[in-house]
Amino acid sequence: MPDTSILRLGTRRSPLAMAQAEEARARLCAAHGWDVGAVELVPVIASGDKIQDRPLAEIGGKALWTRELDLWLAEGRIDAAVHSMKDVETIRPDEIAIGAILPRADKADVLLGAASLADIPVGAKVGTSAPRRAAQLLHARPDLQVVGIRGNVATRMAKLEAGEADATFLAAAGLSRLGEDNVGTRLDPEVWLPAPAQAAIGIECRASDERTRDALAQVNHAESRDEVLAERALLQGLGGTCHSPIAVLTTRTGDRLTMRAAIFSPDGSQRVEGTASFACDDLAAPGELARTLLDDAPPEVAANFGHME
C-alpha cells in the first residue's frame, strides 16, 4: 500500500474507543512508514453507546458494540474496524476476519472508592453491570449491594462522585489509555480474575480483502493473539453470553499457555474454577477446560451457560 493510499479505520465514537483507534493508527503508520494521514479514522455511534440506562445483557448483548461497524464493513464504507476484544461476540460472521490483535495491555481491574475489597464498608453499594464483576464481588463480599452502572469511563467516575454507588470497577487498560493511570486501586489479576480478552485491542476486516489483511498483519502481536483466541475458545466451549459470569487469566511460558478460569452463579454464592496448560496453538484445549468446568458446575452455575451469542 503506497503512502498516498487511505486505510479507513472504523471505530466507536466514545473517548476510549477513539484512543484505541489512535493507537491502532499509530502502530499501522509506524509499521508501514506511512504518514498519519494514510489512515483515516471513521467514527460511528454504536447502539451500545446510545442506550445507557439498562444493562447490556438486557438490550442485545455484545452485538450492540459491533453492529454498526459490521454493517459499514459489509457496505465497504470502512476497510477495517477497531474493537475492544472483550466486547466482540464469540461467534463472528464468516465474512469478517480478525486481522490483528495489538499488544495486550494490563489485564487487571481497578477498584474505585476504596483502598481494597476488604475496605469497602459493610452493606455498601458497588456499581457494576458486568455479571463477572458482580458475581466475583458477591463471592468475596456477600454483604455488599450491587447496583447497575453503565457508561464510559468518565460517566462511571461521575456517577461514583455523585453518590450513585460507594465503589465501582474499571479496567486498568482503559484508564491507562485515557491517561488515568493513577486512579483507584489495581486488583491483582491472580486473585481477581479478569474478563476474557480484557485489555486486548483487535482490528477486524473483510475476510476477502487481502490488501487490508496484509496491512493489518504487520501490526499483529502473535503472543496476544494466542491468548485472545484461547480465551474466546473457552467462551465458545462454555456457551457464554452477556449474562454468564466468566473470569479467566491466561499466562504464557515459552510456547505454552496456562489458563485459570472460573464460572459463577449470578449471586456469587457458587464458584467453579479450573486450570489447563496447553500449546499456544491448541484451540481445542480451552474447550476441554470449559467442559470440565460445566461438568463440575452445580445447577445454579450451569443454568447460565450453553446459549452462545
Short mmCIF file of C-alpha atoms in Angstrom, two decimals, residues 47-62 64-65 127-131 134 146-151 159 242-243 309:
data_model
loop_
_atom_site.label_atom_id
_atom_site.label_comp_id
_atom_site.label_asym_id
_atom_site.label_seq_id
_atom_site.Cartn_x
_atom_site.Cartn_y
_atom_site.Cartn_z
CA SER A 47 -26.13 1.13 19.66
CA GLY A 48 -24.49 0.26 22.99
CA ASP A 49 -23.41 3.89 23.39
CA LYS A 50 -26.90 5.20 22.66
CA ILE A 51 -28.60 3.19 25.43
CA GLN A 52 -27.10 3.82 28.85
CA ASP A 53 -29.96 3.17 31.28
CA ARG A 54 -30.11 -0.63 31.10
CA PRO A 55 -27.62 -3.49 31.43
CA LEU A 56 -26.10 -4.58 28.12
CA ALA A 57 -27.39 -8.13 28.55
CA GLU A 58 -30.99 -6.85 28.60
CA ILE A 59 -30.82 -4.90 25.36
CA GLY A 60 -29.00 -7.11 22.87
CA GLY A 61 -25.63 -8.11 24.28
CA LYS A 62 -22.24 -7.58 22.68
CA LEU A 64 -24.63 -3.63 20.25
CA TRP A 65 -20.92 -2.73 20.10
CA GLY A 127 -21.78 -0.16 40.92
CA THR A 128 -21.32 -2.55 38.02
CA SER A 129 -23.40 -4.01 35.21
CA ALA A 130 -20.85 -6.74 34.44
CA PRO A 131 -22.01 -10.22 35.60
CA ALA A 134 -20.90 -8.66 40.30
CA VAL A 146 -24.62 -4.47 43.58
CA VAL A 147 -26.24 -1.58 41.72
CA GLY A 148 -26.26 -1.20 37.94
CA ILE A 149 -23.91 1.40 36.46
CA ARG A 150 -23.15 1.73 32.74
CA GLY A 151 -21.47 4.34 30.61
CA LYS A 159 -21.77 8.55 38.93
CA CYS A 242 -23.54 -11.41 28.36
CA HIS A 243 -25.47 -12.96 31.27
CA GLU A 309 -24.28 -15.45 21.40
#
